[in-house]
Structure formats: C-alpha cells, structure tokens
Coordinates of C-alpha atoms in Angstrom, one line a residue:
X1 CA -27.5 178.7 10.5
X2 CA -25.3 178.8 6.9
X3 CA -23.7 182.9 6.9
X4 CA -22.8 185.8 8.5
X5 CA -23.8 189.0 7.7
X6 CA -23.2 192.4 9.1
X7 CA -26.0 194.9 9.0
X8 CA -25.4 198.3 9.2
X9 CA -28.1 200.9 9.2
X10 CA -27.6 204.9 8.9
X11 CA -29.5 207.5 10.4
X12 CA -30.9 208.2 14.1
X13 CA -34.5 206.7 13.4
X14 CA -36.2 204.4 10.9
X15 CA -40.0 204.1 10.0
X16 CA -40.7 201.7 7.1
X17 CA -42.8 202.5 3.7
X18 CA -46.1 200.5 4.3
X19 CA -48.9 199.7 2.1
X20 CA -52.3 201.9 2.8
X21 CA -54.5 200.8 5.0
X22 CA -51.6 198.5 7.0
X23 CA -50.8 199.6 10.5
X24 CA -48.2 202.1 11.4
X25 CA -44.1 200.4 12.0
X26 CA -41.9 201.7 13.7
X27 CA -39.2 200.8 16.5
X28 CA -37.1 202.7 18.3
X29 CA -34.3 205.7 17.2
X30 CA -30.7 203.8 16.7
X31 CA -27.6 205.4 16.7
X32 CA -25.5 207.0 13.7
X33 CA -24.3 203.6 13.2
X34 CA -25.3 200.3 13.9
X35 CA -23.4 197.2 13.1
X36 CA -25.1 194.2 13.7
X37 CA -23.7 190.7 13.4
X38 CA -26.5 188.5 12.2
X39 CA -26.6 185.4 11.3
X40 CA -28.7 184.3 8.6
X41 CA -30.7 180.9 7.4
X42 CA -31.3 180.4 4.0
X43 CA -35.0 180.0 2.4
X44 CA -37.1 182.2 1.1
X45 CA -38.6 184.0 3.5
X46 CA -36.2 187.5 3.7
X47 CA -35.9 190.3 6.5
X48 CA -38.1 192.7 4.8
X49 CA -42.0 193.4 5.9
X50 CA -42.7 192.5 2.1
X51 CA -41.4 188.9 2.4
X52 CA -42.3 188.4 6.1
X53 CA -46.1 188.6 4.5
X54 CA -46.1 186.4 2.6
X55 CA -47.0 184.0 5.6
X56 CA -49.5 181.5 5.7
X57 CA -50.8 179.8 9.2
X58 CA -50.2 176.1 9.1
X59 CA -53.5 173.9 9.3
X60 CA -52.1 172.3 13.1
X61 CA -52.5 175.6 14.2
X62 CA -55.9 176.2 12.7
X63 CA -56.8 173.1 13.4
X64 CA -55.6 172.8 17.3
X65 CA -57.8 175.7 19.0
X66 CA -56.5 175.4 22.6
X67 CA -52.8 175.2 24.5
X68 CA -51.3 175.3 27.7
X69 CA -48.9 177.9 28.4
X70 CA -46.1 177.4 31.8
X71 CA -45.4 180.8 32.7
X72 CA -43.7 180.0 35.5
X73 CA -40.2 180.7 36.9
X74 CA -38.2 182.2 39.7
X75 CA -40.8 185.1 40.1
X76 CA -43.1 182.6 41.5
X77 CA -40.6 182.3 44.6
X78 CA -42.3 184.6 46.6
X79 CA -46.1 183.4 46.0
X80 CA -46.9 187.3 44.9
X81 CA -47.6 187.3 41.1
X82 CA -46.4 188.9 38.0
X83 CA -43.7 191.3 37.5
X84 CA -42.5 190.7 41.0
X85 CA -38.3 191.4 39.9
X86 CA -39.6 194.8 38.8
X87 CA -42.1 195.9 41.7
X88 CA -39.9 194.8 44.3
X89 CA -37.5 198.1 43.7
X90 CA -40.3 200.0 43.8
X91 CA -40.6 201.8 47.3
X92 CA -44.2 201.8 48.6
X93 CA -45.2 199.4 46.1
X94 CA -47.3 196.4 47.4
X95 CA -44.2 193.7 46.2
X96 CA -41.6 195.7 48.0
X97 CA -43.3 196.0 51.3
X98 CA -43.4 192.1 50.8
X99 CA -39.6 191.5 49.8
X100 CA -38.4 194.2 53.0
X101 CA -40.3 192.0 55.5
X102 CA -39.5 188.7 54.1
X103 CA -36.1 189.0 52.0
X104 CA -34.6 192.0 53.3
X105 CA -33.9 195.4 51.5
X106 CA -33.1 195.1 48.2
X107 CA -29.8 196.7 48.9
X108 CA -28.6 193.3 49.8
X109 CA -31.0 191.3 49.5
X110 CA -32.2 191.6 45.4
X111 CA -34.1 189.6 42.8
X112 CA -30.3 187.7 42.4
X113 CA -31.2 186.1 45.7
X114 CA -34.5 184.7 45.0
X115 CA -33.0 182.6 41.8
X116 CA -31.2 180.2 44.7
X117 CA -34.6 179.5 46.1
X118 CA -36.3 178.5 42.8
X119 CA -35.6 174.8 43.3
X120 CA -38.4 173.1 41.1
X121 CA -38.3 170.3 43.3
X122 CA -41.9 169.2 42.6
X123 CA -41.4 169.6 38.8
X124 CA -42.7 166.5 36.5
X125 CA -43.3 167.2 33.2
X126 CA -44.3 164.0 32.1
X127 CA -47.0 163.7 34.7
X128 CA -48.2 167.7 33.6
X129 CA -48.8 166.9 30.5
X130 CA -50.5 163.3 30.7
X131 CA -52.7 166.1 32.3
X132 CA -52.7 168.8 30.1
X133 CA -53.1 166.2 27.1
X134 CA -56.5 165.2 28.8
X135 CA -57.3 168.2 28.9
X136 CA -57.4 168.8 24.7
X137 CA -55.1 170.6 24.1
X138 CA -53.3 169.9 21.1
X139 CA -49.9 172.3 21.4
X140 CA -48.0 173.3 24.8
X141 CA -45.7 176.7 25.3
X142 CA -43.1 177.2 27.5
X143 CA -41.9 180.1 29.0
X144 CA -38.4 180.7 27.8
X145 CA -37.0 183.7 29.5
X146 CA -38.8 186.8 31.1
X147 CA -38.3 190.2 31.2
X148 CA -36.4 189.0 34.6
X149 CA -33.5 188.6 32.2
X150 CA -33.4 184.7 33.7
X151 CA -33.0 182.2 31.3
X152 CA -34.8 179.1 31.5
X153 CA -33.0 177.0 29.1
X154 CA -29.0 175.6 29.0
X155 CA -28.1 179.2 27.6
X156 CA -24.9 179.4 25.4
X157 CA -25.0 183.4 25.4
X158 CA -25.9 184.3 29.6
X159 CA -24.7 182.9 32.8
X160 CA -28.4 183.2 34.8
X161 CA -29.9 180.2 33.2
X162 CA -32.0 177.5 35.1
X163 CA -29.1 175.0 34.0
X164 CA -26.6 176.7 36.0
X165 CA -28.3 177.7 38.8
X166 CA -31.7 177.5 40.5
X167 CA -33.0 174.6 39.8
X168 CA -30.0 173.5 37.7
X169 CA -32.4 171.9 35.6
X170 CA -33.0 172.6 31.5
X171 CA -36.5 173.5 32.1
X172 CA -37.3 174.2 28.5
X173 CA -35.9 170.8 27.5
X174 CA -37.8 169.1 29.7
X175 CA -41.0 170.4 28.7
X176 CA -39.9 169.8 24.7
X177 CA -39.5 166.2 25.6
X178 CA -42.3 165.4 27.5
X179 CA -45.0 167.5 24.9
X180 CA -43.3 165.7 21.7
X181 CA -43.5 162.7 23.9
X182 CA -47.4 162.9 23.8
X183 CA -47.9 164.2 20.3
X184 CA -48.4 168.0 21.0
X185 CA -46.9 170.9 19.3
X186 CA -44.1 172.2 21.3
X187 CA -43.5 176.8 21.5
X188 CA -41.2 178.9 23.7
X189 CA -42.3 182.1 25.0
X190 CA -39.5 185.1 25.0
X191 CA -40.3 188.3 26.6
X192 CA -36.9 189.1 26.7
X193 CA -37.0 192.5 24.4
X194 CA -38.3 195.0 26.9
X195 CA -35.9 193.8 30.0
X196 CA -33.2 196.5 29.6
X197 CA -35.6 199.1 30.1
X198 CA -38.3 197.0 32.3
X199 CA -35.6 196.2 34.9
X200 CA -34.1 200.3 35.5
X201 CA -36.0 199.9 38.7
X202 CA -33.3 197.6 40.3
X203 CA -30.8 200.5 39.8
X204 CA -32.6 202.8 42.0
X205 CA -32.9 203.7 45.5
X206 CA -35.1 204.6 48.4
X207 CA -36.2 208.1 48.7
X208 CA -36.3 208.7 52.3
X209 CA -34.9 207.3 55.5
X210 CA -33.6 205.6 56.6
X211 CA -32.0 203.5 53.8
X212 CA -32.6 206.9 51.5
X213 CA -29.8 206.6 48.7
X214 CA -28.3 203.4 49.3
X215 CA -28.2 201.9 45.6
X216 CA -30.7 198.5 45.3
X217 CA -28.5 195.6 44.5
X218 CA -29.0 196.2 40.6
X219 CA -26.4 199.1 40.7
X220 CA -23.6 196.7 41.6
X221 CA -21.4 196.1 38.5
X222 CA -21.0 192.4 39.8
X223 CA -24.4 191.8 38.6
X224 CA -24.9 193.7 35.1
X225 CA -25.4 190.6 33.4
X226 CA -28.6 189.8 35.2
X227 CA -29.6 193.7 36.2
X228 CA -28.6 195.0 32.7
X229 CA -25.5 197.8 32.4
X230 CA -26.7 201.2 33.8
X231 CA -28.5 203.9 31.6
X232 CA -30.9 206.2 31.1
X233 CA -33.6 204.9 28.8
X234 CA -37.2 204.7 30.6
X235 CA -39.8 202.4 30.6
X236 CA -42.6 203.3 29.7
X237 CA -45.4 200.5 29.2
X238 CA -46.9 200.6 25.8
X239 CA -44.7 203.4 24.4
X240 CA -41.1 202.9 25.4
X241 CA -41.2 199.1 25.7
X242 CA -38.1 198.1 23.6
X243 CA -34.6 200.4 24.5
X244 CA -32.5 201.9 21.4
X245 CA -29.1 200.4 22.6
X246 CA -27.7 198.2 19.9
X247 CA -25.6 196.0 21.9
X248 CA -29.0 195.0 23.8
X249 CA -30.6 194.5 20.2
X250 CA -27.4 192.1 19.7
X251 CA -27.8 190.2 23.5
X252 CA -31.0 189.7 22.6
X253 CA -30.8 188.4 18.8
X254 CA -27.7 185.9 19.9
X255 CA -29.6 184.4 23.2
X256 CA -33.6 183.9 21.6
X257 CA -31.6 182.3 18.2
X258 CA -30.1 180.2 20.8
X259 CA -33.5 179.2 21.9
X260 CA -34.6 178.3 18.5
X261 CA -31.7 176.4 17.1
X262 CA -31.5 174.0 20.1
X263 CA -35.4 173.5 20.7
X264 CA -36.6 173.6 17.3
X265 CA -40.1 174.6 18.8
X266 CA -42.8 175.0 16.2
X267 CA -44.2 178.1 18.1
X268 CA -42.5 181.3 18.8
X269 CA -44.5 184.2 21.4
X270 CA -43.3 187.7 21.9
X271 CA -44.5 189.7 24.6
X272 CA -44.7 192.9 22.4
X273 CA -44.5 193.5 18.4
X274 CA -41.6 192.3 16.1
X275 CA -38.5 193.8 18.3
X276 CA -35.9 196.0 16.8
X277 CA -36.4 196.4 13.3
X278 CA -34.1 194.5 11.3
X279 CA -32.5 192.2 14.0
X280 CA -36.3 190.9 14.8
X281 CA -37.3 190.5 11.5
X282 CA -33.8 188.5 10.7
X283 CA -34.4 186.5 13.9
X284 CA -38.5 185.8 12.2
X285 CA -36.8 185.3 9.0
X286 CA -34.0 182.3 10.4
X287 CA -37.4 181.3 11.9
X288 CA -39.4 180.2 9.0
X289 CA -37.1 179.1 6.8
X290 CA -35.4 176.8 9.7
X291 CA -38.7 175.5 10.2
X292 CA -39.3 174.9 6.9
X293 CA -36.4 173.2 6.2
X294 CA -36.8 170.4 9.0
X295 CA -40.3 169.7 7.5
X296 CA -39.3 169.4 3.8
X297 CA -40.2 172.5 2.5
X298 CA -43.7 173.1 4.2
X299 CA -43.8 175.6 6.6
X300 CA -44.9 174.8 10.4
X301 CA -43.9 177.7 12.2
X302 CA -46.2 179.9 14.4
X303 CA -44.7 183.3 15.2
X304 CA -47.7 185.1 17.9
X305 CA -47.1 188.7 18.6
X306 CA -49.0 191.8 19.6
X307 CA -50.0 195.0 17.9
X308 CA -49.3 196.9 21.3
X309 CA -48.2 200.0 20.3
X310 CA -43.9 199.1 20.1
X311 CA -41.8 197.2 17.7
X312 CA -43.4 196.4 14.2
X313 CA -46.2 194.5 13.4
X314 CA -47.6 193.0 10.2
X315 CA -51.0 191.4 10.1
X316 CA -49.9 189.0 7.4
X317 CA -46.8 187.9 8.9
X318 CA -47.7 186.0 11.5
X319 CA -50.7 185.4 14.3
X320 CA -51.7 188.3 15.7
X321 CA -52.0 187.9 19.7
X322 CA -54.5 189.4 22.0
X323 CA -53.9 189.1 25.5
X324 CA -56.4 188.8 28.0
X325 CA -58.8 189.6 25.0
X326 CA -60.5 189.1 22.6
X327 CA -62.5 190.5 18.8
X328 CA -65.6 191.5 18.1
X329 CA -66.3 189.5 14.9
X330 CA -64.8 186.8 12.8
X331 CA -61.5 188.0 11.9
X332 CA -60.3 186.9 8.6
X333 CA -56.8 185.7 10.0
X334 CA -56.1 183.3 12.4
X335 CA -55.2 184.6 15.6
X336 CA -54.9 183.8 19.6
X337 CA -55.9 185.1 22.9
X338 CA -53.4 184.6 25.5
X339 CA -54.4 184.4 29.1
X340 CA -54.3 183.1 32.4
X341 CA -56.5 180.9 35.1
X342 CA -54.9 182.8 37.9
X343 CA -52.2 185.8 38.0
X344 CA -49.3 185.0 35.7
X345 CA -47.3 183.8 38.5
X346 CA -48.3 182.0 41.0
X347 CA -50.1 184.6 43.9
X348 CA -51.4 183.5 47.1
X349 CA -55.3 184.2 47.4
X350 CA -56.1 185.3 44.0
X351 CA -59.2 184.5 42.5
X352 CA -59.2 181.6 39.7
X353 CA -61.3 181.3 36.6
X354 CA -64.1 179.1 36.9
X355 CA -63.9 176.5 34.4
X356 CA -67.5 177.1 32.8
X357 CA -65.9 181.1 32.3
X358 CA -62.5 179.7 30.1
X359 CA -65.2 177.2 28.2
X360 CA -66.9 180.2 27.3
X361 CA -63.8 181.9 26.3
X362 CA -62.7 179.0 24.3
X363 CA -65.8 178.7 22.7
X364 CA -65.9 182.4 22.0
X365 CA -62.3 182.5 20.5
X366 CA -63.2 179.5 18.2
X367 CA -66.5 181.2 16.7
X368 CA -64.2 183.9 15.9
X369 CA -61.2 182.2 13.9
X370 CA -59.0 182.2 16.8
X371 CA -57.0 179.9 19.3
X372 CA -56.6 180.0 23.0
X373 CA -53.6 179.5 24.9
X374 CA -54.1 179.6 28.3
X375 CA -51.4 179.9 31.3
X376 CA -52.2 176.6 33.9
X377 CA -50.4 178.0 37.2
X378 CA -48.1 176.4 39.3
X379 CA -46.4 176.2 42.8
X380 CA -42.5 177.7 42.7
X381 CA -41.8 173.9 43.3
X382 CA -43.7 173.2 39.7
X383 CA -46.7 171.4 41.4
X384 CA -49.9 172.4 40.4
X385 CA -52.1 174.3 43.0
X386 CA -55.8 172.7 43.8
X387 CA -57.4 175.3 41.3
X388 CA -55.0 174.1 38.6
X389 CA -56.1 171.1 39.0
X390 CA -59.7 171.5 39.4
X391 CA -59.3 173.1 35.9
X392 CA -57.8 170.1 34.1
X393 CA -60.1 167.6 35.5
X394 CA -63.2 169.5 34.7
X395 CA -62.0 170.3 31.0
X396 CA -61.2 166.9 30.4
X397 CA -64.7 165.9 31.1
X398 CA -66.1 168.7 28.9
X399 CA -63.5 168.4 26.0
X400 CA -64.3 164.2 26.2
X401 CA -67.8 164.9 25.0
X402 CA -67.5 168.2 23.1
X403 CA -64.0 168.6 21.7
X404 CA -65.7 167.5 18.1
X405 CA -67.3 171.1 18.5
X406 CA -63.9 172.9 18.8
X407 CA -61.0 170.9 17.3
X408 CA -60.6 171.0 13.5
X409 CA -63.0 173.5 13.2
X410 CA -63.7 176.6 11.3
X411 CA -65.6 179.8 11.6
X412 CA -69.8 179.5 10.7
X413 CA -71.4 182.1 8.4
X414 CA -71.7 184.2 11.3
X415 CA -69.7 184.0 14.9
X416 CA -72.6 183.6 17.0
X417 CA -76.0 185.5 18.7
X418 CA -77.2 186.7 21.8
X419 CA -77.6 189.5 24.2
X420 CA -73.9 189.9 25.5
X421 CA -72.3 192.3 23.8
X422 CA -68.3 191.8 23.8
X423 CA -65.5 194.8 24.4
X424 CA -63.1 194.3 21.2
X425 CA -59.0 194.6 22.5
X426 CA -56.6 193.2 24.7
X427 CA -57.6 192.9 28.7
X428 CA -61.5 193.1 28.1
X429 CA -62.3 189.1 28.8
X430 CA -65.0 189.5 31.4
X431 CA -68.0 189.2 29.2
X432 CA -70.6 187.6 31.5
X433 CA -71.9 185.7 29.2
X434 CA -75.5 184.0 29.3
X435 CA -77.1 180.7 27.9
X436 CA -78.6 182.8 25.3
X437 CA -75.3 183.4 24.2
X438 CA -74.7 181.3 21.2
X439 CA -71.4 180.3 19.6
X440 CA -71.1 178.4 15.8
X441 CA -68.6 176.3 14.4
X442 CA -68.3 173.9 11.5
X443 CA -66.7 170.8 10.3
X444 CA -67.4 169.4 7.2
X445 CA -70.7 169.8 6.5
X446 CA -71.9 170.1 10.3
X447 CA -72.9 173.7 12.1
X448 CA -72.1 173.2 16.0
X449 CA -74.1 175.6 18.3
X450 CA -72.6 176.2 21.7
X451 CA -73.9 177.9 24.4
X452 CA -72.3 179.7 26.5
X453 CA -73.8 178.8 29.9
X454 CA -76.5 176.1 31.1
X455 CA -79.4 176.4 29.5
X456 CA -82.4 176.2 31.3
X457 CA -85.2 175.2 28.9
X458 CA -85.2 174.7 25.3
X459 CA -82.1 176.5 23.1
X460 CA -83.7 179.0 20.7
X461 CA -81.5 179.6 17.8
X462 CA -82.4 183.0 15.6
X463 CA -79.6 181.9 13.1
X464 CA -81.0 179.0 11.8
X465 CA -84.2 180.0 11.4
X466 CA -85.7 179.5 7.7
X467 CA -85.9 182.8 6.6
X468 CA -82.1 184.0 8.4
X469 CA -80.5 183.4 5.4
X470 CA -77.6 181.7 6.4
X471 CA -78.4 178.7 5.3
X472 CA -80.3 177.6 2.5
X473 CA -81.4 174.1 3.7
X474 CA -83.2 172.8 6.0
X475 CA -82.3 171.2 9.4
X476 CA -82.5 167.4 9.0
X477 CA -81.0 166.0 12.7
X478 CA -79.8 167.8 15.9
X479 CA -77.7 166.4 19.1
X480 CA -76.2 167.3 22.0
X481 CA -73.0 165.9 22.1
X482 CA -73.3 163.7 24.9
X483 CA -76.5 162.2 24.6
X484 CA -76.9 159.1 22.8
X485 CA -80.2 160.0 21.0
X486 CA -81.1 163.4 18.7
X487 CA -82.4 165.6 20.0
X488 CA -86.7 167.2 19.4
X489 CA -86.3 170.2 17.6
X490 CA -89.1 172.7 15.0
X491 CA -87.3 174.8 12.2
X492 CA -89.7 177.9 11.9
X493 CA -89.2 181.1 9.8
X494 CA -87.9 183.0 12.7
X495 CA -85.4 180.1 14.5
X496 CA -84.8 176.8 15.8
X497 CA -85.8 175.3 18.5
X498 CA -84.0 172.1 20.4
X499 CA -86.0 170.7 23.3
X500 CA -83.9 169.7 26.4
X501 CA -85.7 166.2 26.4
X502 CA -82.0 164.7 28.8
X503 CA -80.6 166.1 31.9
X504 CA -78.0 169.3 30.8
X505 CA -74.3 169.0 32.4
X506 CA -74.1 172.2 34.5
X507 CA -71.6 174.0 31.5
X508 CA -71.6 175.3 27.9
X509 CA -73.5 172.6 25.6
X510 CA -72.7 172.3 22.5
X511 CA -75.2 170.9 19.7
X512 CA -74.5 168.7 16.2
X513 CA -76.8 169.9 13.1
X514 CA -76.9 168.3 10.5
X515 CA -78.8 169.4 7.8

C-alpha cells in the first residue's frame, strides 16, 4: 500500500451505468455522506467496473482444474454444520435445541463461548496437504474469516482472531506455508461482508417462557466487536445480504486488506458479489495490481465471486463462482464450482459424496471451461474424518492414471453427450449421471473422452463419428489411460466405438484419441 485516499460519495443510493447486455449492479443505499478512508495500490487496474474488466484469468488457474478448500473453524465445535453461530439464536430451530441441551441458553452461554473450545489440537498442515497434493490438486484455499465475524488469521484490525484466542494458532499462516511448501497455489476465503446483517439473530430473544425476553448474549455491549453494534438492518438471504452502514463497509475494507497484504495469496473468494461499491472494487483493485507487482508485471490473481443477486458483479472482472452448481454448456470464461464432500462444517451423520459422484463433477466442470474447488471436511480438532479420507485416497488413485485427462486442459468442440440432462445455476449438482454420459477435453492435439460412470461394454461415442462434424480427421489410436496397450476401436459415419478388451476400474474412465 503507497496512498491514502478519502472517498466520499453523495446521494442515498447508487446503481452504475453498464454496457447492454451486462448484468444489473447495484449495492446497497448509503447515507448522504460517506467518507471512506481507503487505501490505494498503484498499477493499472482502477476502482471503476470499466478497468476492473479488463481482467484476464492467468493460465495456473486455467490450467489447474481442481483445489481443496478448509472451511473449517469454530462452528465446527459443536459437530452440527453450517451456519451454526446464526441458527443457534434461532428459537425452535434444530441448532438451538442443540446449543440449550449441550451449551446452555444463549443468554449466557453464546457463540463467544464456543471459540474457547476450538482448540485445533489435531491440526497438521503439512501432513493435510502431502494428502491433498496426492490427491491433484494444484491450488489450496483457506477459509479466512466467516460470517461468524471470527478471524482466522493474526488480525491487526479485530480482537476474535485464532491468534489470540481459540486455538491461538495463525491458522491461515499455517496453511500458506505448508501449500507453498508443496508447490500449490495458495487463496483465502472471506465471507466477511454479510456478517453485520447475518448475525442480528444473536441480539434477539426467546418468545415465550420461560426465558421469554431475556436478551441472547449478542445484546451485551461487552461483545459488539464479535456480535456486531445493534441495528435494525435485516437479513435477508439473496436480497439484503450486505448492510448499508458505512462504518461496517470500513471494518470490513481495513481487516480483508489485512488478509491480503500479509498472506499475499494468489486467490481471493467472496461469499457473495463484489461488496459495497466502491470500497470492494478499491479492495479488487489493491488486489491485482499488488499481485501484479510481486510477479513483475504479470498478473496472477484469481478474484472468484457470485452473481447471487447482492453487491456487483462483472463477468469480465474476475471468475465467476457457482456454488454447489454447475452450467449447462461451455461457457466462454473461465469459471469455478464451489462445493463440499459433506456439510460445510463438519456435521455428525451426514451423508458424504461418493468419490465416483465428485469425479463426475470434476469431469463435468472441466468439459465446460471451469475449475472445481471442493471443501475436504474436518474434525473441530483439524483431523480429517474417515470419509475425508476415503476421498483423498481414492482420488489419488484416479488422478495417478487420469490426471493427463483433466490438468492443463481445455474445452473440446463440444462439452460432452449423453442422456443426462443437467439443471444450469447454483445448488443443482445432483445430476445422476450414467456411463453413457460423455465428457471431452483436449491437450495439444489429443481429444480425451471421459465417462461418467463404469461402463459396462464397449463406449459408443456419437461425437466422433465421421459424419459429426467435429472433427475433420480420422481417429488414428485410442487408450484408456491406464492400460498399457490401445485400445480396439471402428470409426463409422454415425460414432466410435472402443472395445473394453482390459478389466474397467469401478469409476469414470477416461480415453486418449489421437487422431
């Protein structure tokens, strides 16, 4: 960081001049006067949409195709799931029923007094990602701070960091070191923004007896810092997911440029679009031209963010995100589906991905020019459950013999064939896909075929058929990757048939062709 700058905008709302056919920014109403103090990193990328698209996605990230996300911190305490500091101050809700038996009422005994028992105890990063490294991945995310307001990193700007209490550990740190150790890209994950609103719940109260009106633990001035000042603005998910207060815009522009000057991560992830108008495009801004700076004028950074309805969002100025989801067709930017092998947080009982479903997924994602990143849950201690590590050993083997078909690749002519037909949009990844389900890629001057599930007799390809016109040549040698001899296949006008002359793995296959 070189200047300051004050930034003061008029007027009780702002909705910015787009080009046609871009989608609709806005963020929420500000005061008459706003008067930010934000720092700013020279370089030529400026605070304006018109500047911020001018992006381009760096080849690593194009190139890379699959990461491991931890998102994991003191909400894993009580073995419940996601959004637990929320849902516990909700009366009747499944989480507070939970935290009354086992914790006590939230009166006295709030989220503030499950940070003590995050301990981390079990946590060994360098052993996590000799794993996750063997797995194929080729960049790793951290979670840097959730809408808990609970900072996971040795926070200059808020007292409830993991430095200071909890495990008293620099968790984000940690995992920097031990993914640059091992040659992966290194991201943090902020899903700070929507907190102020996100965590109103904490200031309520029971509604009937008989604890009815006795203020949750949030209400307590002692703890504003973690449980946010009290006010009025709702949460509404979707809609009202950032607040208007500008001194929450500030808090939250100081603490994630915090994050990025000290960690230097190559990867950024908001939970949400671009937050708060001009402060989040400053903060993208300080971003890429840091970024570009430490690698001698060639940009690296990775800013992944959703077009969810709240805060701004730009096709062209970064990677779009699509949680739990995933497109219909090969889009013409680089993007990334975000999701998880169990509940965010670590929940007893819940049902796991199957490895052969996330291969598909992957495989999927790839055909369509995108990247998965895919949360690998762990125990509050930071030890991996049995599923999680049922996961990693089973997508090592299948990445050891077909990681040639994913990494490095690019989108084929076409994404793929078959009878599954796939719901476009965030939290639509069940697809059910069958071995008839066919997924391309290329490398060079190689098409790989992957199915989507075993296949049981010989792989009929419609695409590569003479007369598809795709492809002009003919098929000169197929493989499976795997198998040390090619493979019998018949290039007809109508498609291409590969004999299963060795013993099929019991997951996706993928297939070289050459032609």
């Amino acid at each position: 960081m070189i200047d300051q700058s004050r930034r003061s905008l008029l007027g009780a709302s702002l909705v910015l001049p787009l080009a046609a056919g871009t989608a609709k920014a806005t963020f929420p109403a500000a005061p008459a006067l706003v008067d930010y103090r934000l720092s700013t990193t020279a370089g030529p990328f400026q605070p304006t949409p018109a500047s911020l698209k001018t992006y381009s996605t760096p080849d690593w990230f194009r190139d890379a195709k699959f990461g491991i996300w931890s998102h994991w911190g003191p909400q894993s305490v009580p073995r419940q799931g996601d959004w637990y500091a929320r849902n516990m101050y909700i009366y009747g809700h499944p989480h507070y029923d939970h935290h009354l038996k086992t914790y006590g009422h939230p009166s006295k005994h709030g989220y503030k007094d499950l940070i003590p028992l995050w301990k981390a105890e079990q946590f060994d990063p360098d052993a996590l990602m000799s794993l996750y490294a063997g797995a194929g991945v080729k960049y790793f995310v951290t979670m840097g701070v959730h809408h808990d307001n609970f900072d996971l990193w040795n926070s200059k700007h808020h007292r409830w960091n993991a430095v200071a209490m909890g495990p008293k550990r620099d968790i984000v740190g940690a995992w920097r070191t031990a993914a640059r150790k091992r040659g992966l890209r290194f991201g943090v994950s902020e899903h700070l923004g929507p907190s102020y609103a996100w965590f109103v719940t904490s200031h309520q109260y029971d509604q009937v007896a008989p604890l009815g009106g006795v203020a949750y633990d949030g209400a307590d001035p002692a703890y504003a810092a973690l449980y946010h000042p009290a006010h009025d603005e709702p949460f509404r998910w979707g809609r009202s997911w950032y607040a208007n207060d500008p001194a929450w815009h500030q808090r939250w522009f100081d603490r994630i440029t915090d994050l990025l000057d000290n960690y230097q991560p190559d990867y950024l992830y908001t939970d949400g679009g671009l937050p708060f108008g001009v402060v989040g495009r400053t903060m993208l801004a300080n971003f890429y031209n840091a970024n570009r700076a430490r690698h001698g004028g060639r940009l690296e950074a990775v800013y992944a963010y959703k077009d969810l309805g709240t805060g701004e969002f730009y096709k062209e100025a970064g990677v779009e995100d699509v949680e739990r989801g995933v497109f219909s067709g090969i889009n013409p930017l680089p993007w990334q589906t975000d999701t998880s092998i169990g509940d965010w947080f670590y929940s007893d009982g819940y049902t796991y991905k199957a490895t052969g479903e996330v291969i598909a997924m992957l495989a999927d994602v790839v055909s369509k020019n995108g990247n998965l990143l895919i949360n690998v849950v762990q125990y509050p201690d930071g030890a991996l459950p049995p599923e999680s590590r049922k996961f990693l050993a089973e997508m090592t083997g299948w990445m050891a013999v077909n990681g040639e078909a994913i990494h490095g690749t690019r989108p084929w002519k076409v994404f793929g064939e078959g009878p599954t037909q796939v719901a476009a949009g965030a939290f639509k990844e069940s697809a059910g896909y069958t071995a008839q389900d066919i997924r391309f890629t290329t490398k060079a001057d190689v098409v790989y075929a992957i199915t989507l599930a075993t296949p049981d007799g010989a792989v009929v390809i419609e695409a590569l058929g003479r007369n598809a016109g795709h492809e002009r040549r003919p098929v000169r040698r197929v493989r499976m990757l795997g198998a040390s001899a090619a493979s019998r296949f018949a290039q007809t006008d109508g498609a291409l048939r590969i004999e299963l002359d060795v013993s099929v793995p019991r997951s996706a296959c993928a297939f070289r062709i050459e032609f």
